[in-house]
mmCIF file of C-alpha atoms in Angstrom:
data_model
loop_
_atom_site.group_PDB
_atom_site.id
_atom_site.type_symbol
_atom_site.label_atom_id
_atom_site.label_comp_id
_atom_site.label_asym_id
_atom_site.label_seq_id
_atom_site.Cartn_x
_atom_site.Cartn_y
_atom_site.Cartn_z
ATOM 1 C CA MET A 6 10.390 -14.236 -22.436
ATOM 2 C CA GLN A 7 10.392 -18.329 -22.363
ATOM 3 C CA PHE A 8 7.449 -19.922 -22.004
ATOM 4 C CA ILE A 9 5.669 -23.516 -21.420
ATOM 5 C CA THR A 10 2.552 -24.513 -23.348
ATOM 6 C CA VAL A 11 0.285 -26.679 -21.432
ATOM 7 C CA ASN A 12 -2.620 -28.474 -23.610
ATOM 8 C CA LYS A 13 -5.426 -29.880 -21.345
ATOM 9 C CA ASP A 14 -4.390 -33.744 -21.982
ATOM 10 C CA ALA A 15 -1.063 -32.091 -20.082
ATOM 11 C CA LYS A 16 0.833 -32.580 -23.359
ATOM 12 C CA VAL A 17 4.093 -29.206 -23.259
ATOM 13 C CA SER A 18 6.232 -27.634 -25.449
ATOM 14 C CA GLN A 19 8.721 -25.254 -25.184
ATOM 15 C CA LYS A 20 8.658 -21.495 -26.971
ATOM 16 C CA THR A 21 10.444 -18.367 -26.472
ATOM 17 C CA TYR A 22 8.251 -15.472 -27.436
ATOM 18 C CA SER A 23 8.316 -10.917 -27.167
ATOM 19 C CA LYS A 24 6.475 -10.180 -24.103
ATOM 20 C CA GLN A 25 4.464 -7.734 -26.940
ATOM 21 C CA TYR A 26 3.916 -10.557 -29.450
ATOM 22 C CA PHE A 27 2.847 -13.584 -25.758
ATOM 23 C CA LEU A 28 0.309 -10.306 -25.454
ATOM 24 C CA GLU A 29 -1.049 -9.926 -28.918
ATOM 25 C CA ILE A 30 -1.818 -13.761 -28.896
ATOM 26 C CA PHE A 31 -2.418 -14.845 -25.335
ATOM 27 C CA LYS A 32 -6.310 -15.319 -25.807
ATOM 28 C CA SER A 33 -5.940 -16.485 -29.370
ATOM 29 C CA LEU A 34 -4.062 -19.467 -27.597
ATOM 30 C CA LYS A 35 -7.086 -19.185 -24.369
ATOM 31 C CA GLU A 36 -9.646 -19.642 -27.283
ATOM 32 C CA ARG A 37 -7.266 -23.262 -28.408
ATOM 33 C CA ASP A 38 -7.205 -24.304 -25.062
ATOM 34 C CA ILE A 39 -3.260 -23.800 -24.974
ATOM 35 C CA ASN A 40 -2.101 -22.229 -21.863
ATOM 36 C CA LEU A 41 0.982 -21.200 -20.530
ATOM 37 C CA ILE A 42 3.452 -21.216 -17.646
ATOM 38 C CA ASP A 43 7.105 -19.495 -17.479
ATOM 39 C CA ARG A 44 10.141 -21.343 -17.465
ATOM 40 C CA ASP A 45 10.397 -20.969 -13.631
ATOM 41 C CA LEU A 46 7.334 -22.492 -12.742
ATOM 42 C CA GLN A 47 6.697 -18.320 -11.426
ATOM 43 C CA PHE A 48 3.930 -17.065 -13.616
ATOM 44 C CA LYS A 49 3.109 -13.816 -11.544
ATOM 45 C CA ASP A 50 -0.271 -12.064 -12.628
ATOM 46 C CA SER A 51 1.446 -8.152 -13.186
ATOM 47 C CA ASP A 52 3.317 -10.282 -16.139
ATOM 48 C CA ILE A 53 -0.555 -10.235 -18.039
ATOM 49 C CA LEU A 54 -1.778 -7.635 -18.991
ATOM 50 C CA VAL A 55 -5.229 -8.806 -19.879
ATOM 51 C CA LYS A 56 -7.818 -8.046 -16.537
ATOM 52 C CA GLU A 57 -10.408 -11.373 -17.288
ATOM 53 C CA GLU A 58 -9.958 -12.289 -14.214
ATOM 54 C CA LYS A 59 -10.662 -16.253 -15.462
ATOM 55 C CA ASN A 60 -7.759 -16.214 -18.037
ATOM 56 C CA ILE A 61 -5.470 -15.218 -14.870
ATOM 57 C CA ILE A 62 -6.821 -18.477 -12.966
ATOM 58 C CA VAL A 63 -6.680 -21.059 -15.858
ATOM 59 C CA ILE A 64 -2.925 -19.643 -16.544
ATOM 60 C CA LYS A 65 -2.184 -20.448 -12.484
ATOM 61 C CA LEU A 66 -5.118 -23.524 -12.224
ATOM 62 C CA HIS A 67 -3.038 -24.813 -15.257
ATOM 63 C CA TYR A 68 0.987 -24.807 -13.732
ATOM 64 C CA ILE A 69 -0.764 -27.313 -10.682
ATOM 65 C CA ARG A 70 0.791 -30.471 -12.254
ATOM 66 C CA ALA A 71 4.218 -28.821 -13.207
ATOM 67 C CA ILE A 72 4.196 -27.560 -9.121
ATOM 68 C CA ILE A 73 3.132 -31.278 -7.964
ATOM 69 C CA SER A 74 5.889 -32.710 -10.064
ATOM 70 C CA ARG A 75 8.596 -30.021 -8.484
ATOM 71 C CA ASP A 76 7.501 -30.966 -4.980
ATOM 72 C CA THR A 77 7.437 -34.780 -5.511
ATOM 73 C CA VAL A 78 11.130 -34.032 -7.167
ATOM 74 C CA PHE A 79 11.952 -31.688 -3.825
ATOM 75 C CA ILE A 80 10.447 -35.057 -1.353
ATOM 76 C CA ALA A 81 12.550 -37.421 -3.395
ATOM 77 C CA LYS A 82 16.017 -35.913 -2.608
ATOM 78 C CA ASN A 83 14.991 -34.539 0.558
ATOM 79 C CA ILE A 84 13.164 -36.803 3.108
ATOM 80 C CA GLU A 85 15.149 -39.342 4.185
ATOM 81 C CA LYS A 86 12.533 -42.143 3.808
ATOM 82 C CA ASN A 87 11.959 -43.917 0.478
ATOM 83 C CA ILE A 88 8.712 -43.039 -1.284
ATOM 84 C CA ASP A 89 6.610 -46.049 -1.681
ATOM 85 C CA ALA A 90 5.466 -46.352 -5.170
ATOM 86 C CA SER A 91 2.024 -48.170 -4.440
ATOM 87 C CA ILE A 92 0.995 -45.309 -2.246
ATOM 88 C CA LEU A 93 2.196 -42.371 -4.680
ATOM 89 C CA ASP A 94 0.957 -44.306 -8.060
ATOM 90 C CA LYS A 95 3.475 -45.256 -10.590
ATOM 91 C CA LEU A 96 2.678 -42.332 -12.642
ATOM 92 C CA VAL A 97 4.620 -40.201 -9.768
ATOM 93 C CA VAL A 98 7.940 -42.276 -10.321
ATOM 94 C CA ASN A 99 7.705 -41.546 -13.997
ATOM 95 C CA ILE A 100 7.054 -37.633 -13.102
ATOM 96 C CA ILE A 101 10.611 -38.124 -11.310
ATOM 97 C CA LYS A 102 12.067 -39.520 -13.554
ATOM 98 C CA ASN A 103 11.181 -37.717 -16.853
ATOM 99 C CA GLN A 104 12.124 -34.870 -14.238
ATOM 100 C CA SER A 105 16.143 -35.837 -13.911
ATOM 101 C CA SER A 106 15.751 -36.489 -17.676
ATOM 102 C CA LYS A 107 15.212 -33.455 -18.508
ATOM 103 C CA ASN A 108 11.783 -34.937 -20.052
ATOM 104 C CA ASN A 109 9.592 -32.131 -20.501
ATOM 105 C CA ARG A 110 6.492 -34.248 -20.580
ATOM 106 C CA ILE A 111 3.881 -33.661 -17.736
ATOM 107 C CA GLU A 112 2.331 -36.521 -16.924
ATOM 108 C CA SER A 113 -2.020 -36.934 -15.793
ATOM 109 C CA PHE A 114 -2.178 -38.156 -12.386
ATOM 110 C CA PRO A 115 -5.796 -39.123 -9.888
ATOM 111 C CA ILE A 116 -6.221 -36.832 -7.868
ATOM 112 C CA ILE A 117 -5.148 -39.115 -4.346
ATOM 113 C CA VAL A 118 -1.680 -39.057 -5.492
ATOM 114 C CA MET A 119 -1.966 -35.422 -4.914
ATOM 115 C CA GLU A 120 -3.039 -35.634 -1.713
ATOM 116 C CA SER A 121 -0.146 -38.237 -0.707
ATOM 117 C CA ILE A 122 2.018 -35.356 -2.009
ATOM 118 C CA PHE A 123 1.086 -32.485 0.020
ATOM 119 C CA MET A 124 0.937 -35.703 2.937
ATOM 120 C CA ASN A 125 4.278 -35.920 2.459
ATOM 121 C CA ILE A 126 5.201 -32.101 2.478
ATOM 122 C CA ARG A 127 3.578 -31.909 5.511
ATOM 123 C CA ASP A 128 5.214 -34.161 7.381
ATOM 124 C CA TYR A 129 8.175 -33.588 6.799
ATOM 125 C CA PHE A 130 7.886 -29.628 7.170
ATOM 126 C CA ASP A 131 6.394 -30.825 10.322
ATOM 127 C CA ASP A 132 9.493 -33.738 11.568
ATOM 128 C CA CYS A 133 12.163 -32.203 9.382
ATOM 129 C CA VAL A 134 11.829 -28.020 9.880
ATOM 130 C CA MET A 135 9.320 -26.905 12.790
ATOM 131 C CA ASN A 136 11.487 -29.268 15.922
ATOM 132 C CA HIS A 137 14.849 -28.704 14.427
ATOM 133 C CA THR A 138 13.908 -25.086 14.122
ATOM 134 C CA SER A 139 12.375 -24.613 17.513
ATOM 135 C CA GLN A 140 15.152 -26.137 19.105
ATOM 136 C CA MET A 141 17.813 -24.942 17.484
ATOM 137 C CA LEU A 142 16.450 -21.239 18.609
ATOM 138 C CA ALA A 143 16.574 -23.021 22.156
ATOM 139 C CA ASN A 144 19.987 -23.677 22.252
ATOM 140 C CA PHE A 145 20.954 -19.960 20.754
ATOM 141 C CA GLN A 146 18.624 -17.865 23.392
ATOM 142 C CA LYS A 147 20.448 -20.590 25.582
ATOM 143 C CA SER A 148 24.092 -20.393 24.746
ATOM 144 C CA ILE A 149 23.389 -16.304 24.162
ATOM 145 C CA GLU A 150 22.511 -16.223 27.690
ATOM 146 C CA LEU A 151 26.048 -18.468 28.918
ATOM 147 C CA ASP A 152 27.951 -18.142 26.737
ATOM 148 C CA SER A 153 30.089 -15.348 24.166
ATOM 149 C CA SER A 154 31.432 -17.401 21.294
ATOM 150 C CA ALA A 155 28.366 -19.395 20.794
ATOM 151 C CA TYR A 156 26.944 -16.478 18.585
ATOM 152 C CA LYS A 157 29.988 -17.028 16.364
ATOM 153 C CA LYS A 158 29.163 -21.096 16.499
ATOM 154 C CA PHE A 159 25.155 -20.066 15.412
ATOM 155 C CA PHE A 160 26.634 -19.469 12.108
ATOM 156 C CA THR A 161 27.393 -22.993 10.977
ATOM 157 C CA LYS A 162 27.360 -24.758 8.024
ATOM 158 C CA GLU A 163 24.112 -27.172 8.977
ATOM 159 C CA PHE A 164 22.391 -23.410 10.062
ATOM 160 C CA ASN A 165 23.098 -21.781 6.376
ATOM 161 C CA ASN A 166 21.289 -24.962 4.669
ATOM 162 C CA PHE A 167 18.629 -25.366 7.184
ATOM 163 C CA TYR A 168 17.549 -21.622 6.964
ATOM 164 C CA ASN A 169 18.267 -21.729 2.605
ATOM 165 C CA THR A 170 15.715 -24.585 3.793
ATOM 166 C CA LEU A 171 13.483 -23.078 4.945
ATOM 167 C CA SER A 172 12.877 -20.489 2.384
ATOM 168 C CA VAL A 173 12.514 -22.636 -0.439
ATOM 169 C CA LEU A 174 9.584 -24.961 2.425
ATOM 170 C CA MET A 175 7.847 -21.352 2.656
ATOM 171 C CA SER A 176 8.287 -20.427 -1.309
ATOM 172 C CA LYS A 177 7.180 -23.648 -2.055
ATOM 173 C CA ILE A 178 4.175 -23.489 0.329
ATOM 174 C CA THR A 179 3.446 -20.073 -1.174
ATOM 175 C CA ASP A 180 2.817 -21.400 -4.440
ATOM 176 C CA ILE A 181 0.219 -24.340 -2.930
ATOM 177 C CA LYS A 182 -1.836 -21.167 -0.959
ATOM 178 C CA ASP A 183 -1.786 -18.780 -4.360
ATOM 179 C CA LEU A 184 -3.279 -22.103 -6.330
ATOM 180 C CA PHE A 185 -5.992 -22.475 -3.543
ATOM 181 C CA ASP A 186 -6.804 -19.173 -3.524
ATOM 182 C CA ASP A 187 -7.591 -19.370 -7.063
ATOM 183 C CA LEU A 188 -9.797 -22.369 -6.607
ATOM 184 C CA ASP A 189 -11.162 -21.377 -4.311
ATOM 185 C CA LYS A 190 -12.611 -18.686 -6.560
ATOM 186 C CA LEU A 191 -14.275 -21.403 -9.123
ATOM 187 C CA GLU A 192 -17.315 -22.817 -9.750
ATOM 188 C CA ASP A 193 -17.849 -26.509 -9.650
ATOM 189 C CA CYS A 194 -18.569 -26.743 -13.487
ATOM 190 C CA GLU A 195 -14.445 -24.791 -13.556
ATOM 191 C CA VAL A 196 -13.498 -26.866 -11.548
ATOM 192 C CA GLU A 197 -14.917 -29.857 -13.508
ATOM 193 C CA MET A 198 -12.016 -28.342 -16.199
ATOM 194 C CA TYR A 199 -9.060 -29.386 -13.810
ATOM 195 C CA CYS A 200 -10.267 -33.283 -12.147
ATOM 196 C CA LEU A 201 -6.968 -35.209 -12.750
ATOM 197 C CA ASP A 202 -8.727 -37.872 -13.608
ATOM 198 C CA PRO A 203 -12.369 -37.753 -14.903
ATOM 199 C CA LYS A 204 -13.552 -40.156 -12.940
ATOM 200 C CA GLU A 205 -13.342 -38.683 -9.842
ATOM 201 C CA ASP A 206 -16.360 -36.420 -8.077
ATOM 202 C CA ILE A 207 -15.616 -32.552 -7.625
ATOM 203 C CA ARG A 208 -17.026 -32.221 -4.943
ATOM 204 C CA ASN A 209 -14.320 -34.641 -3.055
ATOM 205 C CA ILE A 210 -11.416 -33.476 -4.692
ATOM 206 C CA ILE A 211 -12.665 -29.458 -3.430
ATOM 207 C CA ASP A 212 -13.069 -30.637 -0.116
ATOM 208 C CA ILE A 213 -9.384 -31.681 -0.279
ATOM 209 C CA PHE A 214 -7.812 -28.366 -1.492
ATOM 210 C CA ASP A 215 -10.081 -27.095 1.092
ATOM 211 C CA TYR A 216 -8.874 -29.697 4.110
ATOM 212 C CA TYR A 217 -4.427 -29.181 2.791
ATOM 213 C CA LYS A 218 -6.055 -25.304 1.880
ATOM 214 C CA GLY A 219 -5.401 -24.990 6.375
ATOM 215 C CA GLN A 220 -3.154 -27.047 6.199
ATOM 216 C CA PHE A 221 -0.277 -24.861 4.449
ATOM 217 C CA GLU A 222 -2.201 -21.441 5.858
ATOM 218 C CA GLU A 223 -0.895 -22.833 9.239
ATOM 219 C CA ASN A 224 2.423 -24.796 8.204
ATOM 220 C CA TYR A 225 3.375 -20.542 6.311
ATOM 221 C CA ASN A 226 2.300 -18.994 9.296
ATOM 222 C CA ASP A 227 4.662 -20.877 11.591
ATOM 223 C CA LEU A 228 6.880 -20.625 9.056
ATOM 224 C CA SER A 229 6.726 -16.715 9.398
ATOM 225 C CA ARG A 230 6.391 -17.047 13.380
ATOM 226 C CA GLN A 231 9.960 -19.078 13.341
ATOM 227 C CA LYS A 232 11.260 -17.083 10.565
ATOM 228 C CA ASP A 233 10.523 -13.934 12.349
ATOM 229 C CA SER A 234 12.138 -15.723 15.756
ATOM 230 C CA ILE A 235 15.325 -15.911 13.862
ATOM 231 C CA ASP A 236 15.692 -13.198 12.759
ATOM 232 C CA ASN A 237 15.134 -11.811 16.111
ATOM 233 C CA MET A 238 17.646 -13.727 17.508
ATOM 234 C CA LEU A 239 20.275 -12.103 15.108
ATOM 235 C CA LYS A 240 18.985 -8.686 16.168
ATOM 236 C CA ILE A 241 20.073 -10.375 19.944
ATOM 237 C CA SER A 242 23.025 -11.450 19.150
ATOM 238 C CA GLN A 243 24.667 -8.241 17.424
ATOM 239 C CA LEU A 244 23.083 -6.510 20.760
ATOM 240 C CA TYR A 245 25.142 -9.134 21.981
ATOM 241 C CA ILE A 246 28.065 -8.357 20.460
ATOM 242 C CA GLY A 247 28.099 -4.927 21.171
ATOM 243 C CA HIS A 248 27.179 -5.359 25.294
ATOM 244 C CA ALA A 249 30.665 -7.991 25.238
ATOM 245 C CA ARG A 250 32.389 -5.390 23.119
ATOM 246 C CA ASN A 251 31.681 -1.600 25.367
ATOM 247 C CA LYS A 252 32.193 -4.174 28.577
ATOM 248 C CA MET A 253 35.548 -4.952 27.344
ATOM 249 C CA ALA A 254 35.811 -1.187 26.777
ATOM 250 C CA GLN A 255 35.115 -0.385 29.814
ATOM 251 C CA PHE A 256 37.482 -2.742 31.735
ATOM 252 C CA GLY A 257 40.959 -1.218 29.786
ATOM 253 C CA ILE A 258 39.024 2.051 31.095
ATOM 254 C CA TYR A 259 39.409 1.075 34.648
ATOM 255 C CA LEU A 260 41.894 -0.703 34.550
ATOM 256 C CA GLU A 261 44.150 2.233 32.336
ATOM 257 C CA ILE A 262 42.177 4.520 35.724
ATOM 258 C CA LEU A 263 43.910 1.614 38.417
ATOM 259 C CA VAL A 264 47.386 2.180 36.490
ATOM 260 C CA LEU A 265 46.921 5.815 36.850
ATOM 261 C CA ALA A 266 46.230 6.164 40.205
ATOM 262 C CA PHE A 267 49.597 4.031 41.357
ATOM 263 C CA LEU A 268 51.813 5.844 38.772
ATOM 264 C CA ILE A 269 50.574 9.217 39.966
ATOM 265 C CA PRO A 270 51.955 8.729 43.269
ATOM 266 C CA SER A 271 54.622 7.424 42.646
ATOM 267 C CA LEU A 272 55.558 9.455 40.956
ATOM 268 C CA VAL A 273 55.401 12.230 42.966
ATOM 269 C CA PHE A 274 56.900 10.488 45.913
ATOM 270 C CA SER A 275 59.991 8.947 43.507
ATOM 271 C CA SER A 276 60.009 13.123 43.204
ATOM 272 C CA LEU A 277 60.604 13.964 46.079
ATOM 273 C CA GLY A 278 62.959 10.114 47.530
ATOM 274 C CA MET A 279 65.551 11.975 46.318
ATOM 275 C CA ASN A 280 65.905 14.371 49.228
ATOM 276 C CA VAL A 281 63.594 11.532 51.260
ATOM 277 C CA PRO A 282 66.732 9.968 52.407
ATOM 278 C CA ASN A 283 68.362 13.734 53.426
ATOM 279 C CA MET A 284 65.226 14.716 55.639
ATOM 280 C CA TRP A 285 65.484 11.564 57.116
ATOM 281 C CA GLU A 286 69.658 10.398 57.081
ATOM 282 C CA ASP A 287 68.582 8.159 59.819
ATOM 283 C CA SER A 288 65.668 6.980 58.589
ATOM 284 C CA LYS A 289 66.467 3.173 57.058
ATOM 285 C CA ASN A 290 62.975 2.821 55.973
ATOM 286 C CA ALA A 291 62.456 5.477 53.830
ATOM 287 C CA MET A 292 61.122 3.879 50.580
ATOM 288 C CA THR A 293 59.007 1.496 52.751
ATOM 289 C CA ILE A 294 57.327 4.601 54.197
ATOM 290 C CA ILE A 295 56.747 6.180 50.767
ATOM 291 C CA TRP A 296 55.332 2.490 48.858
ATOM 292 C CA ILE A 297 52.870 2.275 51.953
ATOM 293 C CA LEU A 298 52.134 5.912 51.366
ATOM 294 C CA THR A 299 50.774 5.550 47.460
ATOM 295 C CA CYS A 300 49.532 2.126 48.400
ATOM 296 C CA VAL A 301 46.955 4.269 50.836
ATOM 297 C CA ILE A 302 46.481 7.268 48.172
ATOM 298 C CA ALA A 303 46.467 4.880 44.366
ATOM 299 C CA PRO A 304 42.565 3.600 45.812
ATOM 300 C CA ILE A 305 41.345 6.858 46.732
ATOM 301 C CA ILE A 306 42.160 7.932 43.246
ATOM 302 C CA PHE A 307 41.545 4.910 41.087
ATOM 303 C CA PHE A 308 38.144 5.673 43.555
ATOM 304 C CA MET A 309 37.808 8.526 42.254
ATOM 305 C CA GLY A 310 38.518 8.240 39.110
ATOM 306 C CA ALA A 311 36.154 5.819 38.132
ATOM 307 C CA LYS A 312 33.041 7.239 40.402
ATOM 308 C CA ILE A 313 33.873 10.174 37.431
ATOM 309 C CA PHE A 314 33.767 7.826 34.685
ATOM 310 C CA SER A 315 30.293 6.592 35.744
ATOM 311 C CA LYS A 316 28.757 9.512 35.625
ATOM 312 C CA PHE A 317 29.787 9.942 32.459
ATOM 313 C CA THR A 318 29.104 6.429 30.967
ATOM 314 C CA ASP A 319 25.678 6.443 33.539
ATOM 315 C CA ILE A 320 26.674 3.401 34.571
#
């Protein structure tokens, strides 16, 4: 497995370890104040067999800079507005440059930068995600009720791109929520270890974390509800298609019954019609009489056939 090692000064290096070797040197790395995150920044507790709670927390806490730098790049690429360097601090710009140039160095930065990034993620979520999703779901619901072809229009490139963005954002918010959950387990003296600026007040950091934890939990719940709505809309669309196909099939059967309703008496009278002129030699309206009888009998046959079909289909 390939890991990024992060020391207390936020200096980063990269090395590949076998899982067995990693487990053997894990405690040694901890004693030397070196912590690990994986290459994809998705290190899982289940990958570590060491059961001490603080060790696991330390690993997750130390990729806070990686999460924040990744979120900064995400925002810079997706939000249609410029990031104000005076608000986010010049160090954030350096992080973006480092990420773009594939430089592994992750800079340290003050708490105001992290708070600004969280604010931008929240604003992006509210402005570009929730409103768009709600409108899309409303339009789709209406289109299902009014237009049989709306199902096909729903699966546009725009929707697929949006759904992917929603999934990425949900994953990102989950990461941040997990991080906040770990921070909740720390004592004040432990939080001090992770101050992004030595001059920052610990209480202020905890308050900021508590506030944004609530914000992102609410966002995550909203995302989950929207995802459930999308899944339900897809199920409804499938039912709608099935219903439309059943209607088409029923229409075809009724049409066949109608054809048979006219065909049967026509065949019967046609077979008799060969002798009718002989029976009514003086009648010039023999064929007219046959067609009148056909038009009278055919509807009777059709309605009887339709009634029998309806009983079988429970219509």
